Tab-separated table of C-alpha atoms in Angstrom:
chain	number	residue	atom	x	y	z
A	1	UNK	CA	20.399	-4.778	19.759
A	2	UNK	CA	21.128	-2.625	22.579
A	3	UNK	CA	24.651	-2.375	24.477
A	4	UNK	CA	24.441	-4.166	28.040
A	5	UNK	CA	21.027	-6.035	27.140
A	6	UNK	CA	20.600	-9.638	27.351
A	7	UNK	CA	18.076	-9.698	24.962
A	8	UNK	CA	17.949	-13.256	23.176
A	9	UNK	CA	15.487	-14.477	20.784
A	10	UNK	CA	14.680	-16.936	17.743
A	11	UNK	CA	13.584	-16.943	14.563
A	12	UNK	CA	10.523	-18.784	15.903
A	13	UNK	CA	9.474	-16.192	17.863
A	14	UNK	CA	9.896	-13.907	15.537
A	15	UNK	CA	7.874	-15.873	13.499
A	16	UNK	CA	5.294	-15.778	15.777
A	17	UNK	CA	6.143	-12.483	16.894
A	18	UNK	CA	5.222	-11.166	12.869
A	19	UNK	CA	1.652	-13.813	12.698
A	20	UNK	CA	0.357	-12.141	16.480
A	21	UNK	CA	1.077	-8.605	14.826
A	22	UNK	CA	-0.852	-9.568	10.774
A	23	UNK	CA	-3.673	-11.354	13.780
A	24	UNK	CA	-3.933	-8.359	15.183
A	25	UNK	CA	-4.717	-6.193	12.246
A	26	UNK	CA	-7.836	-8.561	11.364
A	27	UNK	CA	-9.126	-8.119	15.274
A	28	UNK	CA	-7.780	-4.779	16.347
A	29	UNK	CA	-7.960	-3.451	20.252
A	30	UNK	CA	-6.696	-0.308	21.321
A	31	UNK	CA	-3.823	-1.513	23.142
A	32	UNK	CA	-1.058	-4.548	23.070
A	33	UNK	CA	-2.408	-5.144	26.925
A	34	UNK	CA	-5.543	-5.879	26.522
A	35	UNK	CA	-5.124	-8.994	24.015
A	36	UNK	CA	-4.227	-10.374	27.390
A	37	UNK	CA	-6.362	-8.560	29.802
A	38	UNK	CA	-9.449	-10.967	31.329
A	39	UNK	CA	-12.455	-8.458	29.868
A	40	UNK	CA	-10.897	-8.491	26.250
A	41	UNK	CA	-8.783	-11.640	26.270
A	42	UNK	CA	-8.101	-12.844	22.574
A	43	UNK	CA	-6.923	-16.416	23.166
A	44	UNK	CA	-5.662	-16.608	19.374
A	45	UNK	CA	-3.042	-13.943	20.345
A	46	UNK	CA	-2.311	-14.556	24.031
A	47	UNK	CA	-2.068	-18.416	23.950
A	48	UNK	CA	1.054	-17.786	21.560
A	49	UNK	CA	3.033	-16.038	23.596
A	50	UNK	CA	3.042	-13.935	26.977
A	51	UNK	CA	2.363	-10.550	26.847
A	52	UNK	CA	5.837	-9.632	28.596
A	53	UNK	CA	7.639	-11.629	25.585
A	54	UNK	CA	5.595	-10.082	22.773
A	55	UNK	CA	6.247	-6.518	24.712
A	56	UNK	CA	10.104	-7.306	24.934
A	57	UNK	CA	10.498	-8.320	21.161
A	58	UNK	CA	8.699	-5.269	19.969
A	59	UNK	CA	11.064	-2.932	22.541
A	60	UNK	CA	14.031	-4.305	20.777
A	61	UNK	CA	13.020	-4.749	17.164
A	62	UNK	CA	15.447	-3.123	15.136
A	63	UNK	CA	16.190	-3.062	11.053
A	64	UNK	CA	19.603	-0.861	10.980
A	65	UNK	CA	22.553	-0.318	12.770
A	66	UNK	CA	22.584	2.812	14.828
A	67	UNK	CA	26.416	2.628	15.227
A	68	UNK	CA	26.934	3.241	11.329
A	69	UNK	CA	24.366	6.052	10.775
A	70	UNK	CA	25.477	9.700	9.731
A	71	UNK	CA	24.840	11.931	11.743
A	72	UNK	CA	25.282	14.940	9.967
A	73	UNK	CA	22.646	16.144	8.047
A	74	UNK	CA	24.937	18.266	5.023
A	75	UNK	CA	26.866	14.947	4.519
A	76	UNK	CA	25.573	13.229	0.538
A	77	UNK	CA	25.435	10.482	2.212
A	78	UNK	CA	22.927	11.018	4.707
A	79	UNK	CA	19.764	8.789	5.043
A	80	UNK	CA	16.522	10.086	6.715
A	81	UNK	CA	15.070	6.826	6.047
A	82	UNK	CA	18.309	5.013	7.518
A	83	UNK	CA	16.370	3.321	10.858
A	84	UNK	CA	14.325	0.967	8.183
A	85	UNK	CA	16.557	1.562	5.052
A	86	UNK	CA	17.511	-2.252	4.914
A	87	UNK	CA	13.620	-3.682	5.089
A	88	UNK	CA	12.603	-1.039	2.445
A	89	UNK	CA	15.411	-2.258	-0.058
A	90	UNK	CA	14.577	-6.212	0.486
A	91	UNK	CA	10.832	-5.144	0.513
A	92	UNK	CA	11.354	-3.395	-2.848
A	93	UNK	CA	13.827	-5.880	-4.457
A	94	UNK	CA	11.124	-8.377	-3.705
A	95	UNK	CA	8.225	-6.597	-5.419
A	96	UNK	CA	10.839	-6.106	-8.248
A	97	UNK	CA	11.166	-9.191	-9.169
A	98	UNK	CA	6.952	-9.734	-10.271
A	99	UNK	CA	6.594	-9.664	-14.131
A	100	UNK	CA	4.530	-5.938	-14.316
A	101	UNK	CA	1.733	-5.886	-16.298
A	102	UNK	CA	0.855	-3.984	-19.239
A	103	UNK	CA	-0.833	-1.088	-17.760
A	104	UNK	CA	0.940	0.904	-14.913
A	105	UNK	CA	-0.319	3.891	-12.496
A	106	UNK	CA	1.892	6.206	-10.458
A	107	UNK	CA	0.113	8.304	-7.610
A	108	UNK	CA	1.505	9.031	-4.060
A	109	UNK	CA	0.438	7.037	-1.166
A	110	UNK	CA	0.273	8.165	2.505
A	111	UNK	CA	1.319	5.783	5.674
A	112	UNK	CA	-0.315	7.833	8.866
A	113	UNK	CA	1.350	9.056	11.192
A	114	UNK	CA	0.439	11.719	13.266
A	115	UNK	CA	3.883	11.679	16.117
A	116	UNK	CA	6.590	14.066	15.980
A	117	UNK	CA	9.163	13.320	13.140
A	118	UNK	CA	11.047	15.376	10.060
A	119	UNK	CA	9.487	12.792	7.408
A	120	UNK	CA	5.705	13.486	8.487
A	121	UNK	CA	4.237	15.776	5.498
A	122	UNK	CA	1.074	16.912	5.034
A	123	UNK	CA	-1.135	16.127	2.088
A	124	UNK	CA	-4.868	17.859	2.319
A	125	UNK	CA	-6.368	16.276	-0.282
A	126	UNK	CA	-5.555	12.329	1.072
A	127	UNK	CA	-7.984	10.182	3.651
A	128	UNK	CA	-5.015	10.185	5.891
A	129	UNK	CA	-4.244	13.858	5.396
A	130	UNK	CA	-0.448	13.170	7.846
A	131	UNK	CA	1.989	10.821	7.363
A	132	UNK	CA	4.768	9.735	5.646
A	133	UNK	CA	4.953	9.821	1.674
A	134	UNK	CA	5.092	7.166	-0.929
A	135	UNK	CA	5.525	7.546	-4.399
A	136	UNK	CA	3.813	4.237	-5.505
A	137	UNK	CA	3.673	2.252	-9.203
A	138	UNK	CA	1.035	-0.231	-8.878
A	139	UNK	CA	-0.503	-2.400	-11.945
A	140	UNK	CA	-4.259	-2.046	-12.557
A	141	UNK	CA	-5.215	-4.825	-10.192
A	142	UNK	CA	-3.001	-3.127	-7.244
A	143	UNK	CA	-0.382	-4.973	-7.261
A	144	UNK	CA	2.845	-2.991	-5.776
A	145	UNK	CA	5.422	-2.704	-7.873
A	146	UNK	CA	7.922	-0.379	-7.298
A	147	UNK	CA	7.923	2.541	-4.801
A	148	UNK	CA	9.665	5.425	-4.112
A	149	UNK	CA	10.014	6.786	0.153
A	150	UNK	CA	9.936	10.804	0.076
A	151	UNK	CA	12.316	12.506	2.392
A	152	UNK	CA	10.434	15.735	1.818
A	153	UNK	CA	13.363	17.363	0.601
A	154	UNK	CA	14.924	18.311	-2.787
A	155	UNK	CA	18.361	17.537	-3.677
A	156	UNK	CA	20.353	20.480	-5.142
A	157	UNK	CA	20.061	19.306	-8.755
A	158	UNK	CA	16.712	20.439	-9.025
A	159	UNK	CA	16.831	24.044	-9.930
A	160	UNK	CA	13.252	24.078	-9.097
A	161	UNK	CA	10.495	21.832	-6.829
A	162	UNK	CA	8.521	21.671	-9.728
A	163	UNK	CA	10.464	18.982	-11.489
A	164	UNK	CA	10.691	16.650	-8.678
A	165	UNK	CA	7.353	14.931	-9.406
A	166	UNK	CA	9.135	14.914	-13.110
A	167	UNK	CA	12.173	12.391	-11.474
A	168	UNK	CA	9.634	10.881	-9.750
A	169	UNK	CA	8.271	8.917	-12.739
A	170	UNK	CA	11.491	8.605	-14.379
A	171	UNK	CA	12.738	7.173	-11.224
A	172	UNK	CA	10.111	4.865	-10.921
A	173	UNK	CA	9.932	3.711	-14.333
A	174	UNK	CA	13.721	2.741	-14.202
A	175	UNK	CA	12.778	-1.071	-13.545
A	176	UNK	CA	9.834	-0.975	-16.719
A	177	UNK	CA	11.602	-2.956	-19.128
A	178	UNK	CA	12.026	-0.907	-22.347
A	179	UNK	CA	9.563	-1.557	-25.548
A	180	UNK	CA	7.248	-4.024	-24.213
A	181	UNK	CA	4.114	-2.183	-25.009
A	182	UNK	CA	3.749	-0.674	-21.076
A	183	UNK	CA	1.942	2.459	-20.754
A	184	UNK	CA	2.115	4.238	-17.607
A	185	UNK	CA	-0.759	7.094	-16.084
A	186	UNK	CA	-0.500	9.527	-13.387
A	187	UNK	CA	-2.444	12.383	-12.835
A	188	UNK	CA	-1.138	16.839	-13.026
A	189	UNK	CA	1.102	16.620	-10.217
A	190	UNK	CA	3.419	14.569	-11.983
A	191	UNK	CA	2.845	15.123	-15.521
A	192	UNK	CA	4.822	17.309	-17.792
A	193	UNK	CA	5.715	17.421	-22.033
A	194	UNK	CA	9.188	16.456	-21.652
A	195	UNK	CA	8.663	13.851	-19.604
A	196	UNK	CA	6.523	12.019	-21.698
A	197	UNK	CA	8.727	12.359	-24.555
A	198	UNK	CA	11.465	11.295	-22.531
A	199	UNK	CA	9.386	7.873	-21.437
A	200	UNK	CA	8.543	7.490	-25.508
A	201	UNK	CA	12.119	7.076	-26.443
A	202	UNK	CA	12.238	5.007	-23.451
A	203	UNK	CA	9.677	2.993	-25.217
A	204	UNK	CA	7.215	3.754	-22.620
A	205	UNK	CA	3.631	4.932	-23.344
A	206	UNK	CA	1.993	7.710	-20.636
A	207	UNK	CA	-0.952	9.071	-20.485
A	208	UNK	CA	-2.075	11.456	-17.982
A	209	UNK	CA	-3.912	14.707	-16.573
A	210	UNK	CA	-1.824	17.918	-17.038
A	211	UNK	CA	-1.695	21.810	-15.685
A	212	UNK	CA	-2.609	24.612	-18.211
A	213	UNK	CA	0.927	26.332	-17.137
A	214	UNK	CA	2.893	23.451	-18.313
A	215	UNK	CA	1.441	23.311	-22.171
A	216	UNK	CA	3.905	25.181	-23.576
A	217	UNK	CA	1.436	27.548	-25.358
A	218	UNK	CA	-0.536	24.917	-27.007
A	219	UNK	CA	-2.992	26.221	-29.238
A	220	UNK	CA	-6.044	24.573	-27.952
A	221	UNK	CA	-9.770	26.286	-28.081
A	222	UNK	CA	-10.515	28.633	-25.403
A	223	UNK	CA	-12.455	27.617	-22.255
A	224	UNK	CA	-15.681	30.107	-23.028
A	225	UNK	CA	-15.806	28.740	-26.858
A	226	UNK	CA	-16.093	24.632	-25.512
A	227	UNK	CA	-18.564	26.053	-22.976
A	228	UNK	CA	-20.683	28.046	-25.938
A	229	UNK	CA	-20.698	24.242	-27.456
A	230	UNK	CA	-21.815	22.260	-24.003
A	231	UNK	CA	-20.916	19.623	-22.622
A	232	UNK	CA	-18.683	17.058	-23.933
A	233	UNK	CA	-17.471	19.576	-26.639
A	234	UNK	CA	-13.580	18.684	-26.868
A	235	UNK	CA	-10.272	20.012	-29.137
A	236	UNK	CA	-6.881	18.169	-29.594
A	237	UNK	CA	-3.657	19.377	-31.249
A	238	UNK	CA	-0.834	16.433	-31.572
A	239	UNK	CA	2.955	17.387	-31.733
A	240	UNK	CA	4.048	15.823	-35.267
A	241	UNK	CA	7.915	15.712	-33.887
A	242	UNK	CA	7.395	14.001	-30.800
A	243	UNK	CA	4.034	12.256	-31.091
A	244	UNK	CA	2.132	14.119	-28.137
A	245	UNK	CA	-1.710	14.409	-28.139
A	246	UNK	CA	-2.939	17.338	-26.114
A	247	UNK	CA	-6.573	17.468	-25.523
A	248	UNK	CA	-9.133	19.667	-23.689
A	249	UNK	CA	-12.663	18.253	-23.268
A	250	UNK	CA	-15.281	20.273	-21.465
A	251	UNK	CA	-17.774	18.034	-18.638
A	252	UNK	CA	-18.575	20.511	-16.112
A	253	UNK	CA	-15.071	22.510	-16.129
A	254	UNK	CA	-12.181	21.841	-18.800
A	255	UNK	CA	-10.222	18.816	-18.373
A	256	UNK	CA	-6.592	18.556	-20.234
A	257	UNK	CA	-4.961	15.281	-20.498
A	258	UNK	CA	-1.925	14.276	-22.669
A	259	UNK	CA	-1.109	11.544	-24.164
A	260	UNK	CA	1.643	9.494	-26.776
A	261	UNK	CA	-0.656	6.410	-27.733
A	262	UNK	CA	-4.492	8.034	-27.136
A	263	UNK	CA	-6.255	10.409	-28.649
A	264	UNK	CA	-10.070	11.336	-29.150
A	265	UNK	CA	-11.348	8.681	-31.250
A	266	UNK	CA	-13.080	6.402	-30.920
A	267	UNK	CA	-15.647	8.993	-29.192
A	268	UNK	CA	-17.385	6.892	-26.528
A	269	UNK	CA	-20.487	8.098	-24.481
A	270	UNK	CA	-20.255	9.040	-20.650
A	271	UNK	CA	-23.388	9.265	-17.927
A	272	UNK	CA	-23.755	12.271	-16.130
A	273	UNK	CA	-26.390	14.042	-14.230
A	274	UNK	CA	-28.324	16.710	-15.812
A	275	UNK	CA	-29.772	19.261	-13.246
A	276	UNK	CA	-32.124	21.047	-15.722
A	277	UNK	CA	-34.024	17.382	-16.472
A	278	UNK	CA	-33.095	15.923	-13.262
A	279	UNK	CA	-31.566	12.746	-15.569
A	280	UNK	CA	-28.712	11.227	-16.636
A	281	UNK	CA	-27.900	11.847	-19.889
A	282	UNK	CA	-25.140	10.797	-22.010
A	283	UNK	CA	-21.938	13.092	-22.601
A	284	UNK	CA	-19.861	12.407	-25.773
A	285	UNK	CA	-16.066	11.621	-24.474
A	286	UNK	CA	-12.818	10.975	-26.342
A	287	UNK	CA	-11.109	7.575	-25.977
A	288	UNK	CA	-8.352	9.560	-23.776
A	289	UNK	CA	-10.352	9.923	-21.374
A	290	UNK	CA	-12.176	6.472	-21.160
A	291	UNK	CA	-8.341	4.943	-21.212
A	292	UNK	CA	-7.296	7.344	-18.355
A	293	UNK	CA	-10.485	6.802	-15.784
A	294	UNK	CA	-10.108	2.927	-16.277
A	295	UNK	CA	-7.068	2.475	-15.546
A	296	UNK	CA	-5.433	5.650	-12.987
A	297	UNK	CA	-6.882	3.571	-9.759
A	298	UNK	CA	-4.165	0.853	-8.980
A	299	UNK	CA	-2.548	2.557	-6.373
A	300	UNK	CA	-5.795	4.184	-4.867
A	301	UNK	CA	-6.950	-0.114	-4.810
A	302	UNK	CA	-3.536	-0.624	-3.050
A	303	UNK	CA	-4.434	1.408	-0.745
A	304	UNK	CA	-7.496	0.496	0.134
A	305	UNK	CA	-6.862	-2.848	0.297
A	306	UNK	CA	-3.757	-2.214	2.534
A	307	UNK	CA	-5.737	-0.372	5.153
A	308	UNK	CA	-8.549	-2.740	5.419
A	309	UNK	CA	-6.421	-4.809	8.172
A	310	UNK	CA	-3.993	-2.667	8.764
A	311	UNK	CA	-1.984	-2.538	12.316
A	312	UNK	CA	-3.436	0.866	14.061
A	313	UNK	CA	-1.542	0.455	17.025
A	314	UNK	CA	0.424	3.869	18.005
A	315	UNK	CA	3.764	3.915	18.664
A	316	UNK	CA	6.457	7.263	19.434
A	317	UNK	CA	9.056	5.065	17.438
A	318	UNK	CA	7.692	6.273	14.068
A	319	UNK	CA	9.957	3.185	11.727
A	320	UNK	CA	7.535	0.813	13.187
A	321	UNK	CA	4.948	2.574	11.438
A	322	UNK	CA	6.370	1.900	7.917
A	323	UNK	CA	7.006	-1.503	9.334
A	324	UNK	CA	3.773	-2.528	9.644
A	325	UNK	CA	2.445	-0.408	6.508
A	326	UNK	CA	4.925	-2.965	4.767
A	327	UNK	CA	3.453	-6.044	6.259
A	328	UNK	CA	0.038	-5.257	4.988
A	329	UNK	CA	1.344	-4.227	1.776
A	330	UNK	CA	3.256	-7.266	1.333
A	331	UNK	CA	0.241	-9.221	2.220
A	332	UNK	CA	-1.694	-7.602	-0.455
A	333	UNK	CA	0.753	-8.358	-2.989
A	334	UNK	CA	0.999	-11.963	-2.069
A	335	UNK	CA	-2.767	-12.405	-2.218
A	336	UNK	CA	-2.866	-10.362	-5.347
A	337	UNK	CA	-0.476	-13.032	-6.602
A	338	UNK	CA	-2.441	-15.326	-5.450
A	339	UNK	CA	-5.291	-14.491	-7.598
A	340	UNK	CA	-3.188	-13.741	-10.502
A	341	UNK	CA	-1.959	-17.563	-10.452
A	342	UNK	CA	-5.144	-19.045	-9.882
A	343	UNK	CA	-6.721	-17.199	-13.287
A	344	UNK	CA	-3.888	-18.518	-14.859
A	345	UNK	CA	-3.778	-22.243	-14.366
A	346	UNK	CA	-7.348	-21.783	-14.707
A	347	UNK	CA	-7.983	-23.494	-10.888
A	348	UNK	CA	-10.315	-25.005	-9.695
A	349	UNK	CA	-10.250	-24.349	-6.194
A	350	UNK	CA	-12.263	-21.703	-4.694
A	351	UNK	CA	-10.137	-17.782	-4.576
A	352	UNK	CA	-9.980	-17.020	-0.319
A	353	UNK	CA	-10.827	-13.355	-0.010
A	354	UNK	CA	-8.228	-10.842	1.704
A	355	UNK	CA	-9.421	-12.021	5.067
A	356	UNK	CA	-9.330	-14.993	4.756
A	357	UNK	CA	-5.892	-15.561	3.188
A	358	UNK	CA	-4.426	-13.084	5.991
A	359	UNK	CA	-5.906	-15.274	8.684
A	360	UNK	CA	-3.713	-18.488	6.739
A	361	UNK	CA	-0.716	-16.179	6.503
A	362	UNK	CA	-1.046	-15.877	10.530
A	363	UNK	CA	-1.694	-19.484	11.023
A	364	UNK	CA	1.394	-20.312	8.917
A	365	UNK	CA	3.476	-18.389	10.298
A	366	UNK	CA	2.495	-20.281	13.821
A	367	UNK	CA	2.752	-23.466	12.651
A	368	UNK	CA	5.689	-22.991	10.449
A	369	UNK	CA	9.249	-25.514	11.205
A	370	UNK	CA	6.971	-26.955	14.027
A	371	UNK	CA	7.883	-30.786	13.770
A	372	UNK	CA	4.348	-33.190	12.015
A	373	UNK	CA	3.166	-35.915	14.169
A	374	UNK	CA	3.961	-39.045	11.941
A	375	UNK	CA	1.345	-41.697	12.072
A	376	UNK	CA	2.753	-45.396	13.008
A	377	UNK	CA	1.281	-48.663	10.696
A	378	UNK	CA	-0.730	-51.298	11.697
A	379	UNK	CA	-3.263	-52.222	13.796
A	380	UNK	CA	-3.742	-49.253	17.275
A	381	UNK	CA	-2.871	-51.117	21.233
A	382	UNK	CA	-6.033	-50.644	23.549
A	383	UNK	CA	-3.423	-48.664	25.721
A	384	UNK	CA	-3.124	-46.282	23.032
A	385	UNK	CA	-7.069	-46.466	21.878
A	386	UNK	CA	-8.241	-46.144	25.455
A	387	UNK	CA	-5.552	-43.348	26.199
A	388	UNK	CA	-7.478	-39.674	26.356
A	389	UNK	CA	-6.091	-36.717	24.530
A	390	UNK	CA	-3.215	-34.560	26.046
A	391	UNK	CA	-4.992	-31.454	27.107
A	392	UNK	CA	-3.606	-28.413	25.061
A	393	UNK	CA	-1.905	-25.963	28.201
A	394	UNK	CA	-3.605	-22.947	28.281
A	395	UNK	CA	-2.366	-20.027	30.785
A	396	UNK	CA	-4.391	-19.061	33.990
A	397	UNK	CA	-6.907	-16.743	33.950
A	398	UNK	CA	-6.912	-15.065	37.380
A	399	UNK	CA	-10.183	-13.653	38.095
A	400	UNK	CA	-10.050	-10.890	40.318
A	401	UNK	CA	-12.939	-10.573	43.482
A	402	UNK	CA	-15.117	-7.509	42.915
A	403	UNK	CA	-15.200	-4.869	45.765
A	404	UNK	CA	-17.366	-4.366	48.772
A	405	UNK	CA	-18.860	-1.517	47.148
A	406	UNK	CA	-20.640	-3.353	43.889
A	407	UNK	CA	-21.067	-6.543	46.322
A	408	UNK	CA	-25.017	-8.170	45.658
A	409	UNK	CA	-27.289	-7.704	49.325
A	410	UNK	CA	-27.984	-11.190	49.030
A	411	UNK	CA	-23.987	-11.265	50.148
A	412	UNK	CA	-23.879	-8.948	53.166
A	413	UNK	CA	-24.582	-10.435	56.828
């Protein structure tokens, strides 16, 4: 809240406040205005609430308190992410507390943002190429488990950048409980020997791309001899000591993935294109790789699923951007859960698709604490019967006259 303002509000409106903004994610304009306006009117949104209301909610929606922020930035203790620290805690704790499933994926996720702040980064090879990072662990359905908000910086531990993606995975593994058969994947960027030792006596399995620089002088078959063999020509040498499988299998370029519970049998059969017969012909692969493909795209599903009604309106205050990156996410996760329930009580009510079920979140949240007209017994009076419905109160549309210029002939004298 801000000093001097006489701000008041309610958790109802709030509560409608949070349905208008998931409603306007499934029927997005390109400004808050013209929900209201007479050419665009959206009477789902503006018979809620006024647009001055909705305006003056959003002006002083706040999730910290700017008196206790640190200002300096060579203090430990100081937060970049401190404006929208306390919803990214209860957000997290929340997701925390879903049984994960067997098979895990960490990737990084990006929530756009193109304004001017220190936490925008820039990541070429994402749809949304600026925005804020997320490191993101996500089950092979997409379900959000655990997350990690970069700052873009590295603390002074790290001798080197290199091993940040390294505490990345350990850091987001922390909440994995230990021995229960969970194997985790993520691609080079994060993947290194140690650290999948390090998850093994964890009691972690991994399984995941990896650089030629970080193999530690494996002695693996040269690129030009699995070329001389063609396509789907592979080599794998394990580490007795530690029980890490390093192999190299040749498609169009060499591919290296490692690995503490895969290896390269059973050898399964890929499609790929052939451009000398102009067919598809089938590659031999290792299991490694048939494990990795099938299960690396949780997060990349989380992310698509997130940004299908996702709230694109811009704003200069960029914590309302991981506010409503949040909502959608949380969203996801609850109709994930859905789902998840429904296969097993084996239900027999129909599954609502992700539009659908966001639409009954918004209504919900509308209709939520309102007080349930209570039918009376016996027999109706003709006063009652003969009574017509109260009208629902709608507000005036004022319909403005159009000007001399665009008036019809038929009009003039």
């Amino acid at each position: 809240m801000q000093r001097g303002s006489t701000f008041e509000t309610s958790n109802k409106d709030i509560e409608i406040f949070l349905s208008l903004l998931v409603k306007m994610g499934v029927m997005p304009l390109p400004r808050y205005n013209l929900y209201w306006s007479t050419d665009f009117r959206v009477d789902a949104v503006s018979n809620r609430i006024s647009r001055n209301r909705f305006i003056e909610i959003l002006r002083y929606s706040h999730f910290n308190d700017n008196n206790k922020a640190v200002v300096d930035r060579s203090d430990p203790s100081y937060d970049r992410w401190f404006k929208i620290r306390p919803l990214l805690d209860r957000f997290l704790a929340r997701c925390k507390l879903v049984k994960s499933e067997e098979k895990q994926c960490i990737n990084e996720c990006i929530v756009p943002y193109k304004g001017r702040c220190r936490l925008r980064q820039y990541a070429p090879r994402k749809p949304q190429k600026w925005g804020f990072k997320v490191f993101a662990r996500c089950g092979v359905s997409g379900f959000l488990y655990d997350f990690l908000a970069s700052d873009g910086k590295h603390s002074t531990e790290e001798v080197t950048a290199a091993n940040k993606p390294y505490k990345v995975v350990l850091k987001s593994c922390e909440s994995l409980p230990a021995h229960k058969n969970h194997k985790v994947y993520f691609d080079n960027y994060f993947n290194f020997l140690e650290l999948q030792v390090q998850l093994k006596e964890r009691g972690i399995w991994s399984c995941g791309t990896i650089r030629q620089n970080r193999l530690r002088d494996a002695l693996l078959e040269d690129d030009a001899t699995l070329r001389r063999k063609g396509r789907g020509a592979f080599t794998k040498v394990t580490d007795q000591t530690n029980g890490v499988s390093v192999v190299k299998w040749f498609d169009n370029k060499p591919v290296l993935l490692t690995s503490t519970f895969a290896c390269t049998k059973p050898v399964g059969k890929k499609k790929r294109w052939d451009r000398q017969t102009k067919t598809r012909i089938d590659v031999p692969a290792p299991a490694i790789i048939h494990e990795y493909n099938q299960h690396m795209g949780g997060v990349d599903l989380n992310n698509m699923l997130t940004r299908l009604y996702r709230i694109e309106h811009k704003s200069r205050k960029w914590y309302r951007r991981v506010f409503f990156w949040m909502i959608g996410a949380a969203i996801t996760n609850a109709w994930l859960l859905c789902r998840r329930h429904q296969t097993l009580t084996a239900g027999t009510s129909k599954t609502l698709d992700l539009l659908a079920f966001t639409g009954s979140i918004s209504t919900s949240l509308c209709l939520a604490k309102r007080p349930m007209e209570m039918s009376r017994r016996g027999r109706k009076s003709h006063q009652s019967a003969d009574a017509p419905p109260c009208p629902i109160k709608t507000p005036k549309i004022i319909t403005r006259s159009k000007p001399d210029d665009i008036r019809s002939i038929s009009n003039m004298g």
